[in-house]
């Protein structure tokens, strides 16, 4: 079975702090994609990144970076120098590519609160 | 830009009422999804559709039905609303995933339903 675990329910930081959101996944497939989505207070989930299972290179996009480690089945997300606008709920998700119709499986989300 | 539009942001209904939640996407996507979002439970898939008039049950289909008469429109129906269906409902769409292409979802802003 496939599963995504986000153990951190809520994280509070002060602006300019670095913060890491953890994501651990379970899957028997060898071919899969991992995602991060951001859900601001407006409600719409916004796609942040997709990473396929054959590409373990870390990725950096501005203040955002992602650390994918197959050895620990983790896909962690770090925000550097956090800002108030980063306050949102962040979801990690997994999709398997070899097992029938491709459905995203979501974690339970981590609420990030960044205070001024 | 992909646009997924949900007809109502906020609804209040009474127990036993029939409720329709409408979703329209403008990018000619094959796949459409209805998720339910509850605190501590993340996003759970109710139903999805990969083609017109096709539908598949997700993880929590009980108490819901769907309709997809046109490619761009996917409706979620609560035949007889109950208080435990009070939730945020999110519609999403995605193009048909092919080789090397993993199913990024595009979400609407959500419909918050309260059943009294």
Short mmCIF file of N, CA, C and O in Angstrom, two decimals, chain A:
data_model
loop_
_atom_site.label_atom_id
_atom_site.label_comp_id
_atom_site.label_asym_id
_atom_site.label_seq_id
_atom_site.Cartn_x
_atom_site.Cartn_y
_atom_site.Cartn_z
N UNK A 1 0.84 -1.19 0.00
CA UNK A 1 0.00 0.00 0.00
C UNK A 1 0.88 1.25 0.00
O UNK A 1 2.03 1.21 0.43
N UNK A 2 0.29 2.33 -0.49
CA UNK A 2 1.05 3.58 -0.55
C UNK A 2 0.56 4.52 0.55
O UNK A 2 -0.62 4.54 0.88
N UNK A 3 1.49 5.28 1.07
CA UNK A 3 1.16 6.15 2.20
C UNK A 3 2.14 7.30 2.26
O UNK A 3 3.32 7.15 1.91
N UNK A 4 1.64 8.46 2.67
CA UNK A 4 2.50 9.62 2.86
C UNK A 4 2.29 10.12 4.28
O UNK A 4 1.15 10.34 4.70
N UNK A 5 3.37 10.30 5.01
CA UNK A 5 3.30 10.74 6.40
C UNK A 5 3.97 12.09 6.58
O UNK A 5 5.14 12.27 6.24
N UNK A 6 3.20 13.03 7.09
CA UNK A 6 3.74 14.33 7.49
C UNK A 6 3.53 14.42 8.99
O UNK A 6 2.44 14.74 9.45
N UNK A 7 4.56 14.12 9.73
CA UNK A 7 4.42 13.99 11.17
C UNK A 7 4.20 15.33 11.87
O UNK A 7 3.61 15.38 12.95
N UNK A 8 4.65 16.41 11.26
CA UNK A 8 4.51 17.73 11.87
C UNK A 8 3.13 18.28 11.54
O UNK A 8 2.83 18.58 10.38
N UNK A 9 2.31 18.46 12.55
CA UNK A 9 0.97 18.98 12.32
C UNK A 9 1.03 20.49 12.11
O UNK A 9 0.38 21.03 11.21
N UNK A 10 1.79 21.16 12.95
CA UNK A 10 1.88 22.62 12.87
C UNK A 10 3.27 23.06 13.31
O UNK A 10 3.84 22.51 14.26
N UNK A 11 3.80 24.03 12.59
CA UNK A 11 5.10 24.59 12.93
C UNK A 11 4.96 26.11 13.00
O UNK A 11 4.36 26.71 12.10
N UNK A 12 5.51 26.70 14.03
CA UNK A 12 5.50 28.16 14.16
C UNK A 12 6.94 28.66 14.17
O UNK A 12 7.76 28.16 14.93
N UNK A 13 7.21 29.65 13.34
CA UNK A 13 8.54 30.25 13.30
C UNK A 13 8.38 31.76 13.22
O UNK A 13 7.29 32.29 12.95
N UNK A 14 9.48 32.41 13.46
CA UNK A 14 9.52 33.87 13.32
C UNK A 14 10.16 34.17 11.97
O UNK A 14 11.05 33.44 11.50
N UNK A 15 9.70 35.23 11.37
CA UNK A 15 10.22 35.63 10.06
C UNK A 15 11.75 35.59 10.04
O UNK A 15 12.41 35.93 11.01
N UNK A 16 12.27 35.13 8.91
CA UNK A 16 13.70 35.01 8.60
C UNK A 16 14.31 33.73 9.13
O UNK A 16 15.47 33.45 8.81
N UNK A 17 13.56 32.98 9.91
CA UNK A 17 14.07 31.66 10.32
C UNK A 17 13.97 30.69 9.15
O UNK A 17 13.10 30.81 8.29
N UNK A 18 14.85 29.69 9.15
CA UNK A 18 14.74 28.59 8.20
C UNK A 18 13.84 27.52 8.82
O UNK A 18 13.83 27.33 10.04
N UNK A 19 13.09 26.84 7.97
CA UNK A 19 12.19 25.81 8.48
C UNK A 19 12.16 24.64 7.50
O UNK A 19 12.19 24.84 6.28
N UNK A 20 12.12 23.43 8.04
CA UNK A 20 12.06 22.22 7.21
C UNK A 20 10.79 21.45 7.51
O UNK A 20 10.48 21.17 8.68
N UNK A 21 10.07 21.13 6.46
CA UNK A 21 8.85 20.33 6.56
C UNK A 21 9.18 18.91 6.12
O UNK A 21 9.71 18.70 5.03
N UNK A 22 8.84 17.96 6.97
CA UNK A 22 9.21 16.57 6.71
C UNK A 22 8.12 15.83 5.94
O UNK A 22 6.94 16.06 6.15
N UNK A 23 8.56 14.91 5.10
CA UNK A 23 7.64 14.05 4.37
C UNK A 23 8.29 12.68 4.22
O UNK A 23 9.41 12.57 3.71
N UNK A 24 7.60 11.66 4.67
CA UNK A 24 8.06 10.28 4.52
C UNK A 24 7.00 9.51 3.76
O UNK A 24 5.81 9.65 4.04
N UNK A 25 7.41 8.71 2.81
CA UNK A 25 6.43 8.00 1.98
C UNK A 25 6.70 6.51 1.98
O UNK A 25 7.80 6.06 2.30
N UNK A 26 5.67 5.76 1.62
CA UNK A 26 5.77 4.31 1.48
C UNK A 26 5.18 3.92 0.15
O UNK A 26 4.07 4.31 -0.19
N UNK A 27 5.91 3.13 -0.60
CA UNK A 27 5.39 2.58 -1.84
C UNK A 27 6.21 1.38 -2.24
O UNK A 27 7.40 1.31 -1.96
N UNK A 28 5.56 0.43 -2.92
CA UNK A 28 6.29 -0.74 -3.43
C UNK A 28 6.73 -0.51 -4.87
O UNK A 28 7.51 -1.28 -5.41
N UNK A 29 6.20 0.51 -5.47
CA UNK A 29 6.55 0.79 -6.87
C UNK A 29 7.97 1.32 -6.97
O UNK A 29 8.47 1.98 -6.06
N UNK A 30 8.56 1.07 -8.10
CA UNK A 30 9.88 1.65 -8.37
C UNK A 30 9.77 2.94 -9.16
O UNK A 30 10.71 3.73 -9.20
N UNK A 31 8.62 3.14 -9.77
CA UNK A 31 8.40 4.35 -10.57
C UNK A 31 7.28 5.15 -9.94
O UNK A 31 6.13 4.70 -9.90
N UNK A 32 7.61 6.31 -9.46
CA UNK A 32 6.61 7.15 -8.81
C UNK A 32 7.06 8.60 -8.87
O UNK A 32 8.21 8.91 -9.20
N UNK A 33 6.11 9.48 -8.56
CA UNK A 33 6.40 10.90 -8.46
C UNK A 33 6.01 11.39 -7.07
O UNK A 33 5.05 10.91 -6.48
N UNK A 34 6.76 12.36 -6.61
CA UNK A 34 6.47 13.02 -5.35
C UNK A 34 6.19 14.49 -5.63
O UNK A 34 6.79 15.08 -6.52
N UNK A 35 5.29 15.05 -4.84
CA UNK A 35 4.87 16.43 -5.04
C UNK A 35 4.85 17.17 -3.70
O UNK A 35 4.67 16.56 -2.64
N UNK A 36 4.96 18.47 -3.81
CA UNK A 36 4.60 19.36 -2.71
C UNK A 36 3.60 20.38 -3.25
O UNK A 36 3.79 20.94 -4.34
N UNK A 37 2.56 20.60 -2.44
CA UNK A 37 1.56 21.62 -2.74
C UNK A 37 1.47 22.57 -1.56
O UNK A 37 1.64 22.17 -0.40
N UNK A 38 1.14 23.82 -1.88
CA UNK A 38 0.93 24.84 -0.85
C UNK A 38 -0.55 25.24 -0.88
O UNK A 38 -1.11 25.48 -1.96
N UNK A 39 -1.16 25.34 0.29
CA UNK A 39 -2.54 25.80 0.38
C UNK A 39 -2.59 27.05 1.25
O UNK A 39 -2.60 26.99 2.47
N UNK A 40 -2.61 28.22 0.62
CA UNK A 40 -2.72 29.47 1.39
C UNK A 40 -4.12 29.62 1.95
O UNK A 40 -5.00 28.81 1.65
N UNK A 41 -4.35 30.63 2.76
CA UNK A 41 -5.68 30.82 3.36
C UNK A 41 -6.81 30.93 2.34
O UNK A 41 -7.96 30.64 2.67
N UNK A 42 -6.52 31.31 1.14
CA UNK A 42 -7.56 31.41 0.10
C UNK A 42 -8.15 30.05 -0.25
O UNK A 42 -9.25 29.97 -0.79
N UNK A 43 -7.43 28.97 0.02
CA UNK A 43 -7.99 27.63 -0.15
C UNK A 43 -7.48 26.83 -1.33
O UNK A 43 -7.52 25.61 -1.30
N UNK A 44 -7.03 27.47 -2.38
CA UNK A 44 -6.62 26.75 -3.58
C UNK A 44 -5.24 26.14 -3.40
O UNK A 44 -4.29 26.82 -3.05
N UNK A 45 -5.11 24.85 -3.66
CA UNK A 45 -3.80 24.22 -3.58
C UNK A 45 -2.96 24.63 -4.78
O UNK A 45 -3.41 24.56 -5.93
N UNK A 46 -1.74 25.01 -4.50
CA UNK A 46 -0.83 25.47 -5.54
C UNK A 46 0.33 24.50 -5.66
O UNK A 46 0.99 24.18 -4.67
N UNK A 47 0.57 24.04 -6.86
CA UNK A 47 1.66 23.11 -7.13
C UNK A 47 3.00 23.80 -6.91
O UNK A 47 3.22 24.92 -7.38
N UNK A 48 3.91 23.12 -6.18
CA UNK A 48 5.24 23.67 -5.96
C UNK A 48 6.31 22.91 -6.72
O UNK A 48 7.17 23.51 -7.36
N UNK A 49 6.29 21.57 -6.63
CA UNK A 49 7.34 20.79 -7.24
C UNK A 49 6.88 19.37 -7.50
O UNK A 49 6.02 18.86 -6.79
N UNK A 50 7.43 18.77 -8.54
CA UNK A 50 7.29 17.35 -8.83
C UNK A 50 8.68 16.76 -8.96
O UNK A 50 9.54 17.35 -9.60
N UNK A 51 8.88 15.58 -8.40
CA UNK A 51 10.16 14.90 -8.49
C UNK A 51 9.90 13.44 -8.82
O UNK A 51 9.11 12.80 -8.14
N UNK A 52 10.57 12.89 -9.84
CA UNK A 52 10.35 11.48 -10.14
C UNK A 52 11.35 10.62 -9.39
O UNK A 52 12.40 11.08 -8.95
N UNK A 53 11.02 9.36 -9.27
CA UNK A 53 11.77 8.45 -8.41
C UNK A 53 13.17 8.15 -8.91
O UNK A 53 13.99 7.60 -8.17
N UNK A 54 13.46 8.51 -10.15
CA UNK A 54 14.80 8.23 -10.69
C UNK A 54 15.72 9.43 -10.59
O UNK A 54 16.87 9.36 -11.01
N UNK A 55 15.23 10.50 -10.05
CA UNK A 55 16.02 11.72 -9.98
C UNK A 55 16.17 12.13 -8.53
O UNK A 55 15.28 12.77 -7.97
N UNK A 56 17.30 11.80 -7.93
CA UNK A 56 17.50 12.12 -6.52
C UNK A 56 18.24 13.43 -6.31
O UNK A 56 18.62 13.76 -5.19
N UNK A 57 18.43 14.16 -7.37
CA UNK A 57 19.09 15.44 -7.20
C UNK A 57 18.23 16.38 -6.37
O UNK A 57 17.02 16.47 -6.57
N UNK A 58 18.88 17.07 -5.46
CA UNK A 58 18.14 18.09 -4.72
C UNK A 58 17.83 19.26 -5.64
O UNK A 58 18.53 19.49 -6.63
N UNK A 59 16.80 19.99 -5.28
CA UNK A 59 16.40 21.11 -6.13
C UNK A 59 16.24 22.36 -5.28
O UNK A 59 15.78 22.30 -4.15
N UNK A 60 16.64 23.46 -5.87
CA UNK A 60 16.51 24.76 -5.21
C UNK A 60 15.77 25.70 -6.14
O UNK A 60 16.07 25.78 -7.34
N UNK A 61 14.80 26.39 -5.56
CA UNK A 61 14.07 27.40 -6.32
C UNK A 61 13.89 28.61 -5.41
O UNK A 61 13.00 28.64 -4.56
N UNK A 62 14.74 29.56 -5.57
CA UNK A 62 14.69 30.74 -4.71
C UNK A 62 14.94 30.38 -3.26
O UNK A 62 15.98 29.79 -2.92
N UNK A 63 13.97 30.66 -2.40
CA UNK A 63 14.13 30.35 -0.97
C UNK A 63 13.70 28.91 -0.66
O UNK A 63 13.82 28.48 0.48
N UNK A 64 13.17 28.22 -1.65
CA UNK A 64 12.68 26.87 -1.45
C UNK A 64 13.73 25.85 -1.90
O UNK A 64 14.38 26.04 -2.93
N UNK A 65 13.84 24.77 -1.13
CA UNK A 65 14.70 23.67 -1.57
C UNK A 65 14.08 22.35 -1.11
O UNK A 65 13.34 22.30 -0.13
N UNK A 66 14.40 21.31 -1.88
CA UNK A 66 13.83 20.00 -1.60
C UNK A 66 14.95 18.97 -1.56
O UNK A 66 15.85 18.97 -2.40
N UNK A 67 14.86 18.09 -0.58
CA UNK A 67 15.85 17.05 -0.37
C UNK A 67 15.17 15.69 -0.52
O UNK A 67 14.40 15.28 0.35
N UNK A 68 15.47 14.99 -1.60
CA UNK A 68 14.86 13.69 -1.88
C UNK A 68 15.88 12.62 -1.58
O UNK A 68 16.97 12.61 -2.17
N UNK A 69 15.55 11.71 -0.66
CA UNK A 69 16.45 10.62 -0.31
C UNK A 69 15.67 9.30 -0.35
O UNK A 69 14.88 9.02 0.55
N UNK A 70 15.95 8.50 -1.36
CA UNK A 70 15.26 7.22 -1.49
C UNK A 70 15.64 6.27 -0.37
O UNK A 70 14.85 5.43 0.05
N UNK A 71 16.87 6.39 0.13
CA UNK A 71 17.34 5.47 1.17
C UNK A 71 16.49 5.57 2.44
O UNK A 71 16.33 4.59 3.18
N UNK A 72 15.96 6.75 2.69
CA UNK A 72 15.11 6.95 3.88
C UNK A 72 13.66 7.22 3.49
O UNK A 72 12.84 7.55 4.35
N UNK A 73 13.34 7.11 2.20
CA UNK A 73 11.98 7.37 1.70
C UNK A 73 11.47 8.72 2.19
O UNK A 73 10.36 8.85 2.73
N UNK A 74 12.29 9.72 2.01
CA UNK A 74 11.90 11.04 2.48
C UNK A 74 12.03 12.07 1.36
O UNK A 74 12.88 11.95 0.47
N UNK A 75 11.19 13.08 1.45
CA UNK A 75 11.19 14.17 0.47
C UNK A 75 10.88 15.44 1.24
O UNK A 75 9.77 15.95 1.26
N UNK A 76 11.92 15.97 1.89
CA UNK A 76 11.74 17.10 2.80
C UNK A 76 11.85 18.43 2.08
O UNK A 76 12.57 18.56 1.09
N UNK A 77 11.17 19.41 2.64
CA UNK A 77 11.03 20.73 2.01
C UNK A 77 11.54 21.78 2.99
O UNK A 77 11.08 21.83 4.12
N UNK A 78 12.49 22.58 2.55
CA UNK A 78 13.07 23.61 3.40
C UNK A 78 12.79 24.99 2.83
O UNK A 78 12.98 25.22 1.63
N UNK A 79 12.32 25.87 3.69
CA UNK A 79 12.14 27.28 3.32
C UNK A 79 13.22 28.06 4.06
O UNK A 79 13.31 28.01 5.30
N UNK A 80 14.01 28.77 3.31
CA UNK A 80 15.09 29.57 3.89
C UNK A 80 14.60 31.00 4.08
O UNK A 80 13.90 31.53 3.21
N UNK A 81 14.97 31.59 5.21
CA UNK A 81 14.58 32.98 5.49
C UNK A 81 13.08 33.16 5.29
O UNK A 81 12.62 33.92 4.43
N UNK A 82 12.32 32.44 6.09
CA UNK A 82 10.86 32.41 5.92
C UNK A 82 10.26 33.82 6.00
O UNK A 82 10.80 34.74 6.64
N UNK A 83 9.11 33.95 5.32
CA UNK A 83 8.38 35.22 5.29
C UNK A 83 6.94 34.96 5.71
O UNK A 83 6.44 33.83 5.61
N UNK A 84 6.26 36.02 6.10
CA UNK A 84 4.86 35.89 6.53
C UNK A 84 4.01 35.27 5.41
O UNK A 84 3.11 34.48 5.68
N UNK A 85 4.33 35.59 4.17
CA UNK A 85 3.54 35.05 3.04
C UNK A 85 3.71 33.54 2.87
O UNK A 85 2.97 32.92 2.11
N UNK A 86 4.68 32.97 3.56
CA UNK A 86 4.85 31.52 3.51
C UNK A 86 3.85 30.80 4.41
O UNK A 86 3.74 29.57 4.36
N UNK A 87 3.14 31.53 5.22
CA UNK A 87 2.14 30.91 6.10
C UNK A 87 1.08 30.23 5.26
O UNK A 87 0.41 30.85 4.43
N UNK A 88 0.93 28.93 5.48
CA UNK A 88 0.02 28.13 4.66
C UNK A 88 0.03 26.71 5.20
O UNK A 88 0.80 26.38 6.11
N UNK A 89 -0.81 25.89 4.61
CA UNK A 89 -0.72 24.45 4.86
C UNK A 89 0.00 23.82 3.68
O UNK A 89 -0.32 24.12 2.52
N UNK A 90 0.96 22.99 3.96
CA UNK A 90 1.77 22.36 2.92
C UNK A 90 1.50 20.86 2.91
O UNK A 90 1.54 20.20 3.95
N UNK A 91 1.23 20.36 1.70
CA UNK A 91 0.93 18.94 1.54
C UNK A 91 2.00 18.28 0.69
O UNK A 91 2.39 18.79 -0.36
N UNK A 92 2.43 17.13 1.14
CA UNK A 92 3.28 16.24 0.36
C UNK A 92 2.38 15.18 -0.26
O UNK A 92 1.38 14.76 0.36
N UNK A 93 2.69 14.74 -1.47
CA UNK A 93 1.82 13.76 -2.13
C UNK A 93 2.66 12.82 -2.99
O UNK A 93 3.78 13.14 -3.40
N UNK A 94 2.08 11.66 -3.28
CA UNK A 94 2.77 10.59 -4.01
C UNK A 94 1.84 10.04 -5.08
O UNK A 94 0.63 9.89 -4.84
N UNK A 95 2.38 9.75 -6.25
CA UNK A 95 1.61 9.06 -7.27
C UNK A 95 2.45 7.94 -7.84
O UNK A 95 3.63 8.13 -8.14
N UNK A 96 1.86 6.76 -7.96
CA UNK A 96 2.56 5.63 -8.54
C UNK A 96 2.23 5.55 -10.02
O UNK A 96 1.09 5.76 -10.42
N UNK A 97 3.19 5.18 -10.82
CA UNK A 97 2.99 5.20 -12.26
C UNK A 97 2.77 3.82 -12.86
O UNK A 97 2.46 3.69 -14.02
N UNK A 98 2.93 2.79 -12.06
CA UNK A 98 2.86 1.44 -12.62
C UNK A 98 1.60 0.68 -12.23
O UNK A 98 1.45 -0.48 -12.58
N UNK A 99 0.73 1.30 -11.52
CA UNK A 99 -0.39 0.54 -10.96
C UNK A 99 -1.72 1.16 -11.36
O UNK A 99 -2.35 1.87 -10.60
N UNK A 100 -2.14 0.88 -12.58
CA UNK A 100 -3.47 1.30 -13.00
C UNK A 100 -3.61 2.80 -13.08
O UNK A 100 -2.67 3.52 -13.38
N UNK A 101 -4.79 3.27 -12.77
CA UNK A 101 -5.04 4.71 -12.85
C UNK A 101 -4.22 5.43 -11.80
O UNK A 101 -4.12 5.01 -10.67
N UNK A 102 -3.64 6.54 -12.23
CA UNK A 102 -2.71 7.23 -11.35
C UNK A 102 -3.44 8.20 -10.44
O UNK A 102 -3.94 9.22 -10.89
N UNK A 103 -3.49 7.88 -9.15
CA UNK A 103 -4.13 8.75 -8.18
C UNK A 103 -3.10 9.30 -7.23
O UNK A 103 -2.22 8.60 -6.78
N UNK A 104 -3.27 10.57 -6.92
CA UNK A 104 -2.40 11.17 -5.92
C UNK A 104 -2.84 10.74 -4.52
O UNK A 104 -4.02 10.76 -4.21
N UNK A 105 -1.87 10.39 -3.70
CA UNK A 105 -2.11 10.11 -2.29
C UNK A 105 -1.46 11.22 -1.50
O UNK A 105 -0.25 11.47 -1.64
N UNK A 106 -2.24 11.89 -0.67
CA UNK A 106 -1.75 13.05 0.07
C UNK A 106 -1.41 12.69 1.51
O UNK A 106 -2.03 11.81 2.12
N UNK A 107 -0.44 13.42 2.07
CA UNK A 107 -0.25 13.41 3.50
C UNK A 107 -1.30 14.28 4.17
O UNK A 107 -2.14 14.89 3.50
N UNK A 108 -1.24 14.35 5.48
CA UNK A 108 -2.25 15.09 6.22
C UNK A 108 -1.95 16.57 6.31
O UNK A 108 -2.76 17.33 6.83
N UNK A 109 -0.80 16.98 5.82
CA UNK A 109 -0.48 18.40 5.76
C UNK A 109 0.24 18.91 7.00
O UNK A 109 0.08 18.39 8.10
N UNK A 110 1.03 19.95 6.79
CA UNK A 110 1.71 20.66 7.88
C UNK A 110 1.33 22.13 7.78
O UNK A 110 1.55 22.75 6.73
N UNK A 111 0.78 22.65 8.85
CA UNK A 111 0.44 24.08 8.87
C UNK A 111 1.65 24.87 9.34
O UNK A 111 2.18 24.63 10.42
N UNK A 112 2.09 25.79 8.52
CA UNK A 112 3.24 26.64 8.85
C UNK A 112 2.73 28.04 9.18
O UNK A 112 2.03 28.66 8.38
N UNK A 113 3.10 28.51 10.35
CA UNK A 113 2.75 29.88 10.75
C UNK A 113 4.03 30.68 10.89
O UNK A 113 4.91 30.33 11.67
N UNK A 114 4.15 31.72 10.11
CA UNK A 114 5.32 32.59 10.15
C UNK A 114 4.87 33.93 10.70
O UNK A 114 4.05 34.62 10.10
N UNK A 115 5.42 34.27 11.85
CA UNK A 115 5.03 35.54 12.47
C UNK A 115 6.09 36.61 12.23
O UNK A 115 7.27 36.29 12.10
N UNK A 116 5.65 37.85 12.19
CA UNK A 116 6.59 38.95 11.91
C UNK A 116 7.62 39.13 13.04
O UNK A 116 7.38 38.75 14.17
#
